[in-house]
């Protein structure tokens, strides 16, 4: 399929990018080449392009080479969603760097003349790599994510003390919301939970929960929406879409993972703690981490956020008991993510979920999608383990108890 290069991606646009927003005439492009930055199935809501340039600066003979990542939301994306990432890079990140110049959890950016277009450094040129979404992430990778995430969360607390309006302007969760513009995603997640509930009837250990989940899927959705709202002990900015494709890793000479960069801040929101961690665990952590090392991962996050809050001179602290309470309270989100996002991510069959999320589609389209995601391979090899992980974490008991208490 031929790549559709936007008309605005031209010499003038790139000249301003490379000259930090100043006179583009001082940059003379010799050539530039545009290709897709990611394979199909890894970008759901954006156009991601890699642009390799060769250029000269005015009055210089030397030819410079640069590789850029240009990102633009898909055409039917809501304005609120499209404006979030530019605000993160142009307003929040500079404020965070004033708190600590050592903050390096996100890529550097270039000037962009188009408000909803973000231009970033190409991390591949620095040795960073995308992990394989099907392989999932071992504890060493997950540990780096927990540190980067906790650092982001902590510095957002510090920025909030100086610029509360800026931080709070990112608003509540953009995915788990009852706003009309995300009705498609709501329908997708509820359908996924219903689909998983039907499959749970096949397993003796879990069929006791199936009827409750199936008959109350919309209520469970609303539980997740409420659980993600700002709450105690304190609130932070969060990435919103923390999974394998939205982070890159660097490896040392021995092949050991040694650094991470977080990507994709379109979903940044001001909300409760641990929402990102729940999404990350049930989309990206491997089964060993989910089944044997969750508390170790939570400890890394807890220790890091407390250390960073102290470094940034913030009085807030998170106890491990408070962390576990937040994890339990987010059980409804864990169910929705495990039922919907995880089988979608594991699938090698491409379905345009962005069309479902932001468009108006017939219910049959969603049903057809889950017919593909819950194929024989997934139901035999993965679903039993995912159900066991949710059960061990107490997600079924917590949600069903809440449902039955509400009904009585």
Coordinates of C-alpha atoms in Angstrom, one line a residue:
X1 CA 0.0 0.0 0.0
X2 CA 1.4 3.4 -1.0
X3 CA 2.1 5.8 1.8
X4 CA -0.1 8.8 1.9
X5 CA 2.3 11.7 2.7
X6 CA 0.5 14.9 3.9
X7 CA 0.8 17.9 1.6
X8 CA 2.0 20.1 4.5
X9 CA 5.0 17.8 5.1
X10 CA 7.3 19.8 2.8
X11 CA 10.6 21.7 2.8
X12 CA 9.2 24.7 4.6
X13 CA 7.7 22.7 7.4
X14 CA 10.9 20.7 7.9
X15 CA 13.0 23.9 7.7
X16 CA 11.2 25.4 10.7
X17 CA 11.5 22.1 12.6
X18 CA 15.2 21.9 12.0
X19 CA 15.9 25.6 12.8
X20 CA 13.9 25.6 16.1
X21 CA 11.0 27.7 14.7
X22 CA 13.2 30.4 13.3
X23 CA 13.7 31.5 9.7
X24 CA 13.3 28.4 7.6
X25 CA 15.2 30.0 4.8
X26 CA 18.4 29.4 6.7
X27 CA 17.9 25.7 6.2
X28 CA 18.4 24.3 2.7
X29 CA 17.0 20.8 2.4
X30 CA 19.0 18.6 0.0
X31 CA 16.5 15.7 0.3
X32 CA 14.0 14.1 2.6
X33 CA 12.5 10.6 2.6
X34 CA 9.2 9.7 4.3
X35 CA 8.3 6.2 5.6
X36 CA 5.9 4.7 8.1
X37 CA 7.4 4.8 11.6
X38 CA 5.6 1.7 12.9
X39 CA 4.1 -1.5 11.5
X40 CA 0.3 -1.8 11.0
X41 CA -1.4 -2.7 14.2
X42 CA 0.8 -0.6 16.5
X43 CA -0.7 2.9 15.9
X44 CA -4.4 3.0 16.5
X45 CA -5.2 6.8 16.7
X46 CA -2.3 8.6 14.9
X47 CA -0.4 8.9 11.7
X48 CA 3.2 8.1 12.5
X49 CA 5.9 8.9 10.0
X50 CA 9.7 8.7 10.0
X51 CA 11.3 11.5 8.0
X52 CA 15.0 11.2 7.1
X53 CA 16.5 14.5 6.0
X54 CA 19.7 15.8 4.5
X55 CA 20.2 19.5 4.7
X56 CA 22.7 22.4 4.8
X57 CA 22.6 25.5 7.0
X58 CA 23.0 28.8 5.2
X59 CA 26.7 29.7 4.5
X60 CA 27.8 26.1 5.4
X61 CA 29.0 23.4 3.1
X62 CA 28.7 20.5 5.5
X63 CA 25.6 18.3 4.9
X64 CA 23.7 17.4 8.1
X65 CA 21.6 14.3 8.5
X66 CA 18.6 14.0 10.8
X67 CA 15.8 11.5 11.4
X68 CA 12.5 12.8 12.8
X69 CA 9.3 11.2 13.9
X70 CA 6.2 13.2 12.8
X71 CA 3.0 12.4 14.5
X72 CA -0.5 13.6 13.7
X73 CA -3.9 12.4 15.1
X74 CA -6.2 10.7 12.7
X75 CA -8.7 13.0 11.0
X76 CA -11.8 12.1 13.1
X77 CA -10.1 12.4 16.5
X78 CA -11.8 14.7 19.0
X79 CA -10.3 18.1 19.5
X80 CA -9.7 17.5 23.2
X81 CA -7.7 14.3 22.4
X82 CA -5.7 15.9 19.6
X83 CA -4.6 18.9 21.6
X84 CA -3.3 17.0 24.6
X85 CA 0.0 15.7 23.4
X86 CA 1.2 19.1 22.0
X87 CA 0.3 20.7 25.4
X88 CA 2.2 18.0 27.2
X89 CA 5.4 18.6 25.2
X90 CA 5.1 22.4 24.8
X91 CA 3.8 23.4 28.3
X92 CA 4.1 20.6 30.8
X93 CA 7.5 19.1 30.0
X94 CA 9.3 22.5 30.1
X95 CA 7.7 23.1 33.5
X96 CA 8.8 19.7 34.7
X97 CA 12.4 20.4 33.5
X98 CA 12.4 23.5 35.7
X99 CA 11.7 21.2 38.6
X100 CA 14.5 18.8 37.6
X101 CA 16.8 19.0 34.6
X102 CA 17.5 15.3 34.9
X103 CA 14.0 14.2 33.8
X104 CA 14.4 12.1 30.7
X105 CA 11.4 9.8 30.5
X106 CA 10.2 11.2 27.2
X107 CA 11.8 12.0 23.8
X108 CA 13.0 15.4 22.8
X109 CA 10.9 17.4 20.4
X110 CA 11.3 19.8 17.5
X111 CA 9.3 23.0 16.7
X112 CA 6.1 22.3 14.7
X113 CA 4.2 24.9 12.7
X114 CA 1.0 22.8 12.9
X115 CA -0.7 22.9 16.3
X116 CA -1.7 19.2 16.5
X117 CA 1.4 17.8 14.9
X118 CA 4.3 16.7 17.2
X119 CA 7.8 16.3 15.8
X120 CA 10.1 14.2 17.9
X121 CA 13.6 12.8 17.8
X122 CA 13.9 9.4 16.2
X123 CA 14.9 7.2 19.2
X124 CA 16.0 4.4 16.9
X125 CA 19.0 6.6 16.1
X126 CA 19.9 6.5 19.8
X127 CA 19.7 2.8 20.0
X128 CA 16.2 2.5 21.4
X129 CA 13.9 -0.4 20.2
X130 CA 10.3 -1.3 20.4
X131 CA 9.7 -4.5 22.2
X132 CA 7.6 -7.3 20.6
X133 CA 4.0 -6.9 21.8
X134 CA 3.5 -10.7 21.5
X135 CA 6.5 -11.6 23.6
X136 CA 5.4 -9.3 26.5
X137 CA 7.8 -7.7 29.0
X138 CA 9.8 -9.5 31.7
X139 CA 10.5 -8.0 35.1
X140 CA 13.6 -6.1 34.1
X141 CA 11.6 -4.2 31.4
X142 CA 8.6 -3.8 33.8
X143 CA 10.9 -2.4 36.5
X144 CA 12.1 0.3 34.1
X145 CA 8.6 1.2 33.2
X146 CA 7.6 1.5 36.9
X147 CA 10.5 3.8 37.5
X148 CA 9.8 6.1 34.5
X149 CA 6.0 6.1 35.3
X150 CA 6.6 7.0 39.0
X151 CA 9.0 9.7 38.0
X152 CA 6.4 11.3 35.6
X153 CA 3.7 11.0 38.3
X154 CA 5.9 12.6 41.0
X155 CA 7.1 15.5 38.9
X156 CA 3.4 16.2 38.0
X157 CA 2.7 16.6 41.7
X158 CA 5.5 19.1 41.9
X159 CA 4.4 21.1 38.8
X160 CA 0.8 21.1 40.2
X161 CA 2.0 23.1 43.2
X162 CA 3.4 25.8 40.9
X163 CA 0.9 25.6 38.0
X164 CA -2.3 23.9 39.2
X165 CA -4.4 25.2 36.3
X166 CA -1.9 23.7 33.8
X167 CA -1.9 20.3 35.3
X168 CA -5.7 20.2 35.9
X169 CA -6.4 21.4 32.4
X170 CA -5.5 18.0 31.1
X171 CA -8.8 16.9 32.5
X172 CA -10.1 13.5 33.6
X173 CA -9.5 10.2 31.9
X174 CA -10.0 10.5 28.1
X175 CA -10.7 6.8 27.5
X176 CA -12.7 5.7 30.4
X177 CA -15.3 8.5 30.2
X178 CA -19.0 8.8 29.4
X179 CA -18.4 11.8 27.1
X180 CA -20.2 11.3 23.8
X181 CA -17.0 11.5 21.7
X182 CA -15.7 8.3 23.2
X183 CA -19.0 6.3 23.0
X184 CA -17.4 4.0 20.5
X185 CA -14.6 3.0 22.9
X186 CA -17.1 2.5 25.7
X187 CA -19.2 0.2 23.5
X188 CA -16.0 -1.7 22.5
X189 CA -14.9 -2.3 26.1
X190 CA -18.3 -3.3 27.3
X191 CA -18.7 -5.7 24.4
X192 CA -15.2 -7.2 25.2
X193 CA -16.3 -7.8 28.8
X194 CA -19.5 -9.4 27.7
X195 CA -17.5 -11.6 25.3
X196 CA -15.1 -12.7 28.0
X197 CA -18.0 -13.4 30.4
X198 CA -19.6 -15.7 27.8
X199 CA -16.3 -17.6 27.5
X200 CA -16.0 -17.9 31.3
X201 CA -18.9 -20.2 31.3
X202 CA -16.6 -22.9 29.8
X203 CA -14.4 -22.9 32.9
X204 CA -15.7 -24.4 36.1
X205 CA -13.6 -22.1 38.3
X206 CA -15.0 -18.9 36.8
X207 CA -18.5 -19.6 35.5
X208 CA -19.9 -18.5 38.9
X209 CA -18.9 -15.0 37.9
X210 CA -20.1 -15.0 34.3
X211 CA -23.8 -14.1 34.9
X212 CA -22.9 -11.1 37.2
X213 CA -20.4 -9.7 34.7
X214 CA -22.6 -10.3 31.7
X215 CA -25.7 -8.7 33.2
X216 CA -23.8 -5.8 34.8
X217 CA -21.2 -4.9 32.2
X218 CA -22.4 -1.3 31.8
X219 CA -22.3 -0.9 35.6
X220 CA -18.8 -2.3 35.7
X221 CA -17.8 0.3 33.1
X222 CA -19.3 3.1 35.3
X223 CA -17.3 1.7 38.2
X224 CA -14.1 2.0 36.2
X225 CA -15.0 5.6 35.2
X226 CA -15.6 6.5 38.9
X227 CA -12.5 4.6 40.1
X228 CA -10.2 6.6 37.8
X229 CA -11.4 10.0 39.0
X230 CA -9.1 12.1 41.3
X231 CA -9.1 10.5 44.8
X232 CA -6.9 10.0 47.8
X233 CA -4.1 10.0 48.8
X234 CA -3.1 12.4 46.0
X235 CA -3.5 12.7 42.2
X236 CA -1.1 12.9 39.3
X237 CA -0.9 13.3 35.6
X238 CA -0.8 9.9 33.9
X239 CA 0.1 8.7 30.5
X240 CA -3.3 7.1 29.8
X241 CA -2.2 4.5 27.3
X242 CA 0.7 2.7 28.8
X243 CA 1.5 -0.4 26.8
X244 CA 4.4 -2.0 25.0
X245 CA 4.0 0.0 21.7
X246 CA 4.1 3.3 23.7
X247 CA 7.5 2.8 25.1
X248 CA 11.0 2.1 23.7
X249 CA 13.9 0.3 25.4
X250 CA 17.7 0.6 25.2
X251 CA 20.1 -2.3 25.7
X252 CA 23.7 -2.5 26.9
X253 CA 26.5 -4.4 25.1
X254 CA 25.5 -7.6 26.9
X255 CA 21.9 -7.3 25.7
X256 CA 20.5 -6.3 29.1
X257 CA 17.8 -3.7 29.1
X258 CA 19.1 -0.5 30.6
X259 CA 16.9 2.5 29.7
X260 CA 13.3 3.4 28.7
X261 CA 11.5 6.2 27.0
X262 CA 7.8 6.7 27.3
X263 CA 5.9 7.6 24.1
X264 CA 2.4 8.7 23.2
X265 CA 1.0 11.4 25.6
X266 CA -2.3 11.9 23.7
X267 CA -4.2 10.4 26.6
X268 CA -2.6 12.3 29.4
X269 CA -5.1 13.0 32.2
X270 CA -5.2 14.3 35.8
X271 CA -6.5 11.4 37.8
X272 CA -6.0 8.9 40.5
X273 CA -2.8 6.9 41.1
X274 CA -2.2 3.5 39.5
X275 CA -4.5 3.7 36.5
X276 CA -1.5 3.5 34.2
X277 CA 0.0 0.6 36.1
X278 CA -3.2 -1.5 35.8
X279 CA -3.4 -0.9 32.1
X280 CA 0.3 -1.7 31.7
X281 CA 0.1 -5.0 33.7
X282 CA -2.8 -6.4 31.7
X283 CA -1.5 -5.4 28.3
X284 CA 2.2 -5.7 28.5
X285 CA 3.7 -7.5 31.5
X286 CA 4.5 -11.2 30.9
X287 CA 2.7 -14.0 32.7
X288 CA 5.6 -14.5 35.2
X289 CA 5.4 -10.9 36.3
X290 CA 1.6 -11.1 36.6
X291 CA 1.6 -14.4 38.5
X292 CA 4.7 -14.1 40.6
X293 CA 6.2 -10.6 40.8
X294 CA 3.4 -8.0 41.0
X295 CA 4.2 -7.0 44.6
X296 CA 7.9 -6.6 43.6
X297 CA 6.8 -4.3 40.8
X298 CA 4.5 -2.4 43.1
X299 CA 7.4 -1.9 45.5
X300 CA 9.6 -0.4 42.8
X301 CA 6.8 2.0 41.9
X302 CA 6.1 2.9 45.5
X303 CA 9.8 3.4 46.5
X304 CA 10.4 5.5 43.3
X305 CA 7.5 7.8 43.6
X306 CA 8.3 8.5 47.3
X307 CA 12.0 9.1 46.5
X308 CA 11.1 11.5 43.7
X309 CA 8.5 13.3 45.7
X310 CA 11.2 13.9 48.4
X311 CA 13.7 15.0 45.7
X312 CA 11.2 17.5 44.3
X313 CA 10.4 18.8 47.8
X314 CA 6.8 17.6 47.9
X315 CA 5.4 16.5 51.2
X316 CA 3.0 13.8 49.7
X317 CA 3.9 10.1 50.3
X318 CA 2.3 6.9 49.2
X319 CA 2.3 3.9 51.6
X320 CA 2.3 0.4 50.2
X321 CA -1.1 -0.2 51.8
X322 CA -2.5 2.8 50.0
X323 CA -1.0 1.5 46.8
X324 CA -2.7 -1.9 47.2
X325 CA -6.0 -0.2 48.1
X326 CA -5.8 1.7 44.8
X327 CA -5.1 -1.4 42.9
X328 CA -8.1 -3.2 44.4
X329 CA -10.3 -0.2 43.7
X330 CA -9.3 -0.3 40.1
X331 CA -10.4 -4.0 39.7
X332 CA -13.2 -2.9 37.3
X333 CA -10.6 -1.4 35.0
X334 CA -8.5 -4.5 35.2
X335 CA -11.4 -6.6 34.0
X336 CA -12.2 -4.3 31.1
X337 CA -8.6 -4.1 30.0
X338 CA -8.0 -7.8 30.3
X339 CA -11.2 -8.6 28.4
X340 CA -10.7 -6.2 25.6
X341 CA -7.3 -4.5 25.2
X342 CA -5.3 -7.6 25.8
X343 CA -6.8 -9.9 23.2
X344 CA -6.8 -7.1 20.7
X345 CA -3.1 -6.5 21.4
X346 CA -2.2 -10.2 21.1
X347 CA -4.0 -10.6 17.8
X348 CA -2.1 -10.7 14.6
X349 CA -5.4 -10.0 12.7
X350 CA -5.7 -6.3 12.0
X351 CA -9.0 -4.6 12.7
X352 CA -9.2 -0.8 12.6
X353 CA -10.2 -0.2 16.2
X354 CA -9.7 3.6 15.7
X355 CA -12.8 3.5 13.5
X356 CA -14.7 1.9 16.3
X357 CA -13.4 4.3 19.0
X358 CA -14.0 7.5 17.2
X359 CA -16.6 6.6 14.6
X360 CA -20.1 5.3 14.4
X361 CA -20.2 1.6 13.7
X362 CA -22.8 -1.1 13.7
X363 CA -22.7 -3.6 16.7
X364 CA -22.0 -6.4 14.2
X365 CA -18.6 -4.8 13.5
X366 CA -17.6 -5.1 17.2
X367 CA -19.0 -8.6 17.4
X368 CA -17.0 -9.6 14.3
X369 CA -13.8 -8.1 15.8
X370 CA -14.1 -10.2 19.0
X371 CA -14.9 -13.3 17.0
X372 CA -11.4 -12.9 15.6
X373 CA -9.7 -11.9 18.9
X374 CA -11.1 -14.8 20.9
X375 CA -10.0 -17.4 18.5
X376 CA -9.2 -21.0 19.4
X377 CA -5.5 -20.3 20.1
X378 CA -6.3 -17.4 22.4
X379 CA -9.1 -19.3 24.3
X380 CA -6.9 -22.4 24.8
X381 CA -3.5 -20.9 25.6
X382 CA -4.1 -17.4 27.1
X383 CA -7.6 -16.9 28.4
X384 CA -7.3 -19.5 31.2
X385 CA -4.2 -17.9 32.5
X386 CA -5.6 -14.4 32.2
X387 CA -8.7 -15.5 34.2
X388 CA -6.5 -17.0 36.9
X389 CA -4.4 -13.8 37.1
X390 CA -7.6 -11.7 37.6
X391 CA -8.9 -14.2 40.1
X392 CA -5.7 -14.3 42.1
X393 CA -5.6 -10.5 42.1
X394 CA -9.1 -10.5 43.6
X395 CA -10.7 -8.6 40.7
X396 CA -13.7 -10.9 40.3
X397 CA -14.5 -11.1 44.0
X398 CA -14.2 -7.3 44.5
X399 CA -16.3 -6.4 41.5
X400 CA -19.0 -9.0 42.0
X401 CA -19.2 -8.2 45.7
X402 CA -19.7 -4.5 44.9
X403 CA -22.4 -5.5 42.3
X404 CA -24.3 -7.7 44.7
X405 CA -24.1 -5.1 47.5
X406 CA -25.4 -2.4 45.1
X407 CA -28.3 -4.6 43.9
X408 CA -29.4 -5.5 47.5

